[in-house]
PDB file of C-alpha atoms in Angstrom:
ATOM      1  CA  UNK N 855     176.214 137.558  91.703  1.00 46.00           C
ATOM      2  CA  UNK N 856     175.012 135.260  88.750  1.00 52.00           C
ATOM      3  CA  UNK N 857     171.675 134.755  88.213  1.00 57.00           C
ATOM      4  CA  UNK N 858     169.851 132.139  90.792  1.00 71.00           C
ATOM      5  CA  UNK N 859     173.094 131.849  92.521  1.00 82.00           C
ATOM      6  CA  UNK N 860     172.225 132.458  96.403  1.00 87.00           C
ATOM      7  CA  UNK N 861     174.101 131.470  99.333  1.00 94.00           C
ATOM      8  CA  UNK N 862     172.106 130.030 102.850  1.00 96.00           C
ATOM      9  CA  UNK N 863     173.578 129.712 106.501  1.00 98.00           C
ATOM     10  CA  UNK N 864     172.219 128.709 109.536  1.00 98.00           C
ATOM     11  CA  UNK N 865     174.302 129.049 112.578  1.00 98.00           C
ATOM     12  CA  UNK N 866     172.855 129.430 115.986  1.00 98.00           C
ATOM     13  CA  UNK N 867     172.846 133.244 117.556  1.00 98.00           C
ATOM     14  CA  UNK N 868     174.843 132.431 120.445  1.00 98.00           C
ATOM     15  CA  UNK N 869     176.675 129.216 122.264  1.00 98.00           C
ATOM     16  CA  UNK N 870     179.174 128.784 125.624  1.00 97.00           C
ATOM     17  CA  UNK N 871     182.372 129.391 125.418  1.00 97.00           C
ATOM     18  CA  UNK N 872     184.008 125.750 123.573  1.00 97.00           C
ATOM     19  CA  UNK N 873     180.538 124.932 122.732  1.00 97.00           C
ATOM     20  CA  UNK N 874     180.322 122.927 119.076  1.00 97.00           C
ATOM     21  CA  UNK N 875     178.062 124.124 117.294  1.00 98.00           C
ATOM     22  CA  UNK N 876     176.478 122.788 114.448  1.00 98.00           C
ATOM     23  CA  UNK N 877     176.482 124.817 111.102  1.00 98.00           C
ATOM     24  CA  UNK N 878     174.111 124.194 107.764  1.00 98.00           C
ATOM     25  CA  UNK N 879     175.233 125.494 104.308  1.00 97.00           C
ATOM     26  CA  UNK N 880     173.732 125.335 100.853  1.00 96.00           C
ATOM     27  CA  UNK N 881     173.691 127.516  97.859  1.00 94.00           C
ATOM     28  CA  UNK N 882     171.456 127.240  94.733  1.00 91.00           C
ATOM     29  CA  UNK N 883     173.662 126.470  91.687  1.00 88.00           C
ATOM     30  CA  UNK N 884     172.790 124.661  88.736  1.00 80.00           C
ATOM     31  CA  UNK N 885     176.443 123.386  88.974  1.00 79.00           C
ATOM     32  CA  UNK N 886     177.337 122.152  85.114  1.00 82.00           C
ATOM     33  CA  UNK N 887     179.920 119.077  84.874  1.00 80.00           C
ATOM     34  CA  UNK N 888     180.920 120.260  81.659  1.00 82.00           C
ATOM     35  CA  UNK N 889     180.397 116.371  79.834  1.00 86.00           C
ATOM     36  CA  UNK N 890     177.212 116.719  79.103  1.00 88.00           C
ATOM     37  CA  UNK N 891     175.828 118.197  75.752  1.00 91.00           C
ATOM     38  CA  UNK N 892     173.185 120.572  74.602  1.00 92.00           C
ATOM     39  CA  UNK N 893     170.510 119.330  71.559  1.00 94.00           C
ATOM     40  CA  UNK N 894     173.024 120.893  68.790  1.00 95.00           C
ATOM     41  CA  UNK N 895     175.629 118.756  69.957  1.00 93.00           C
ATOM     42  CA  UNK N 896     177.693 120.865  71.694  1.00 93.00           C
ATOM     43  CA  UNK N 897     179.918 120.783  75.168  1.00 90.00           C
ATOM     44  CA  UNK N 898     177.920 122.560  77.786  1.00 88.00           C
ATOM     45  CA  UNK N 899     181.009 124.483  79.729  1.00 86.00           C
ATOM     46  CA  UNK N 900     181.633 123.404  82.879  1.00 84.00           C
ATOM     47  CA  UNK N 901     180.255 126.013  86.333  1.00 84.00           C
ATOM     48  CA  UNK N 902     180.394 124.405  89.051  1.00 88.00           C
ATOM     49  CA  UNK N 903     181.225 126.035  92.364  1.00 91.00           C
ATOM     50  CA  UNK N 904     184.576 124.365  92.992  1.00 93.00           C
ATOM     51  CA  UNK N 905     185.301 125.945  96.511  1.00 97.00           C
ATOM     52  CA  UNK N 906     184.078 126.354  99.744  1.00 97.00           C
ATOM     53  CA  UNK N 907     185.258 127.814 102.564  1.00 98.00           C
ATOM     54  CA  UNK N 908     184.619 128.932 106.451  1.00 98.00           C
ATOM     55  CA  UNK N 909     186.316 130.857 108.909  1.00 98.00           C
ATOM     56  CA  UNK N 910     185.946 131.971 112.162  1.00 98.00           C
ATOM     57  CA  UNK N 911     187.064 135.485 113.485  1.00 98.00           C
ATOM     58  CA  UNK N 912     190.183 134.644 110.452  1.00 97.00           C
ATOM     59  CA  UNK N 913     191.002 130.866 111.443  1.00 97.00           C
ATOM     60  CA  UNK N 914     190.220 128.765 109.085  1.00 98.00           C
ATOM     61  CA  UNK N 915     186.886 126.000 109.627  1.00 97.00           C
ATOM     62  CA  UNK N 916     186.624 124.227 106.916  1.00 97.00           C
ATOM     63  CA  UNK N 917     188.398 124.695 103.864  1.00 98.00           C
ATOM     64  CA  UNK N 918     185.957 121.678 100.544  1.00 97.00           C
ATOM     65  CA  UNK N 919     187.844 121.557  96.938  1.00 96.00           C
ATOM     66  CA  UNK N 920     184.550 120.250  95.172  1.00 91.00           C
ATOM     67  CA  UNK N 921     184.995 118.482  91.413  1.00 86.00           C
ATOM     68  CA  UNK N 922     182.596 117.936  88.376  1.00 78.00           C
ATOM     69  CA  UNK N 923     180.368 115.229  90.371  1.00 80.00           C
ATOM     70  CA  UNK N 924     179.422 117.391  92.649  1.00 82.00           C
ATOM     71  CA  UNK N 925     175.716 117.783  92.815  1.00 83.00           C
ATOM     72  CA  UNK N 926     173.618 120.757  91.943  1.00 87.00           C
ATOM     73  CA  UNK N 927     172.377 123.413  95.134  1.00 90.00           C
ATOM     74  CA  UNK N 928     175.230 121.469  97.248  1.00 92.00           C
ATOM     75  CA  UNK N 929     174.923 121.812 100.916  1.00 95.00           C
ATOM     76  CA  UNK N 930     177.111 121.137 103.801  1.00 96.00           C
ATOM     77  CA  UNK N 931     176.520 120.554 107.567  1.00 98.00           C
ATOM     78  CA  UNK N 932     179.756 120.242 109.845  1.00 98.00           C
ATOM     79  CA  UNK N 933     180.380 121.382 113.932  1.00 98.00           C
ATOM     80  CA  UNK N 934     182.262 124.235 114.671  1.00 97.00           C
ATOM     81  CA  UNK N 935     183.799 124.721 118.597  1.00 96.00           C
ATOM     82  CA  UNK N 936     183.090 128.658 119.700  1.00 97.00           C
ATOM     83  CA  UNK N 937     186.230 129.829 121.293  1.00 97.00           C
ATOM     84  CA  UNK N 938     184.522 132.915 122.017  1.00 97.00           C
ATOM     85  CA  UNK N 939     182.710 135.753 120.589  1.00 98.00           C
ATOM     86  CA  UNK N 940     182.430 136.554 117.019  1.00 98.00           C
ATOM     87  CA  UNK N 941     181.699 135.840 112.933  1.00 98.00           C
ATOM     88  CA  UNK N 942     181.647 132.831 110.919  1.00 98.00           C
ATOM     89  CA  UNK N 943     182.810 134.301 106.820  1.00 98.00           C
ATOM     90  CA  UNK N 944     181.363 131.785 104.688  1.00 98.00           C
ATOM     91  CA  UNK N 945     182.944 132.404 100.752  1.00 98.00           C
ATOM     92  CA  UNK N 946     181.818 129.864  97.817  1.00 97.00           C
ATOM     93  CA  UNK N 947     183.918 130.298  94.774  1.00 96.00           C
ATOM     94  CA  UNK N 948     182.486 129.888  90.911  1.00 93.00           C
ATOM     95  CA  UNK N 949     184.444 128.489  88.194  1.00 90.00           C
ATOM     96  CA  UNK N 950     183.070 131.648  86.203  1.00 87.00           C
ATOM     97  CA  UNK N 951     185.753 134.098  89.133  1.00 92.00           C
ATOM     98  CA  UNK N 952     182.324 134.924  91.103  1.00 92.00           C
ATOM     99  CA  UNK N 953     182.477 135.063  94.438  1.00 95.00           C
ATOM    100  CA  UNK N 954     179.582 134.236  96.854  1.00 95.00           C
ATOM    101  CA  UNK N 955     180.162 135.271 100.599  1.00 96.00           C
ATOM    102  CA  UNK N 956     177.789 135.497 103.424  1.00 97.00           C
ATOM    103  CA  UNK N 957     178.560 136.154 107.686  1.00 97.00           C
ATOM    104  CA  UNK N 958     177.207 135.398 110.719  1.00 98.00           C
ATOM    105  CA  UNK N 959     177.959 136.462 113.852  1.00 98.00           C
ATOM    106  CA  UNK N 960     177.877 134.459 117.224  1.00 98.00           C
ATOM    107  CA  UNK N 961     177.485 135.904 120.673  1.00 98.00           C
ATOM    108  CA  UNK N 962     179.047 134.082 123.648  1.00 97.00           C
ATOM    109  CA  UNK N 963     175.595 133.173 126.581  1.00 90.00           C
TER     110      UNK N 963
END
């Protein structure tokens, strides 16, 4: 994982069955456009995390191509119905390959 890079998640511990639930998201990324410059005048490459994805027990939540504006530490909220029992995969992807995951599981009350 690159330095300062570090994924958060809240998602509640359990729900009913067809219960949306809502789900918060945000990772710390300095997130680089790649226009600016640095004091020597040159292009500062662009990082940005350009991908982020959920699933739930392998179906697919939400699925966010980010671009260049995107803004640094970027978090997303969105509802998620619980069908039943079992874990949310959460997977950011860096324009440097990494590849930031983090899971939470979801019990059924």
């Amino acid at each position: 994982m690159a330095s300062g890079v570090k994924p958060r998640v809240k998602v509640p511990k359990s729900a009913a069955v067809g219960e949306a639930v809502t789900i918060k998201t945000l990772i710390s990324h300095n997130m680089e456009s790649g226009q600016r410059k640095d004091k020597q005048g040159n292009v500062i490459p662009r990082s940005i995390i350009n991908r982020f994805t959920c699933e739930f027990n392998g179906q697919s939540v939400v699925d966010i191509k980010m671009e260049p504006a995107i803004s640094t530490n970027p978090y997303f909220e969105f509802n998620a119905t619980v069908p039943e029992a079992g874990e949310f995969v959460f997977t950011w992807y860096d324009d440097d390959g990494s590849v930031y995951n983090d899971n939470k599981p979801i019990t059924i009350a």
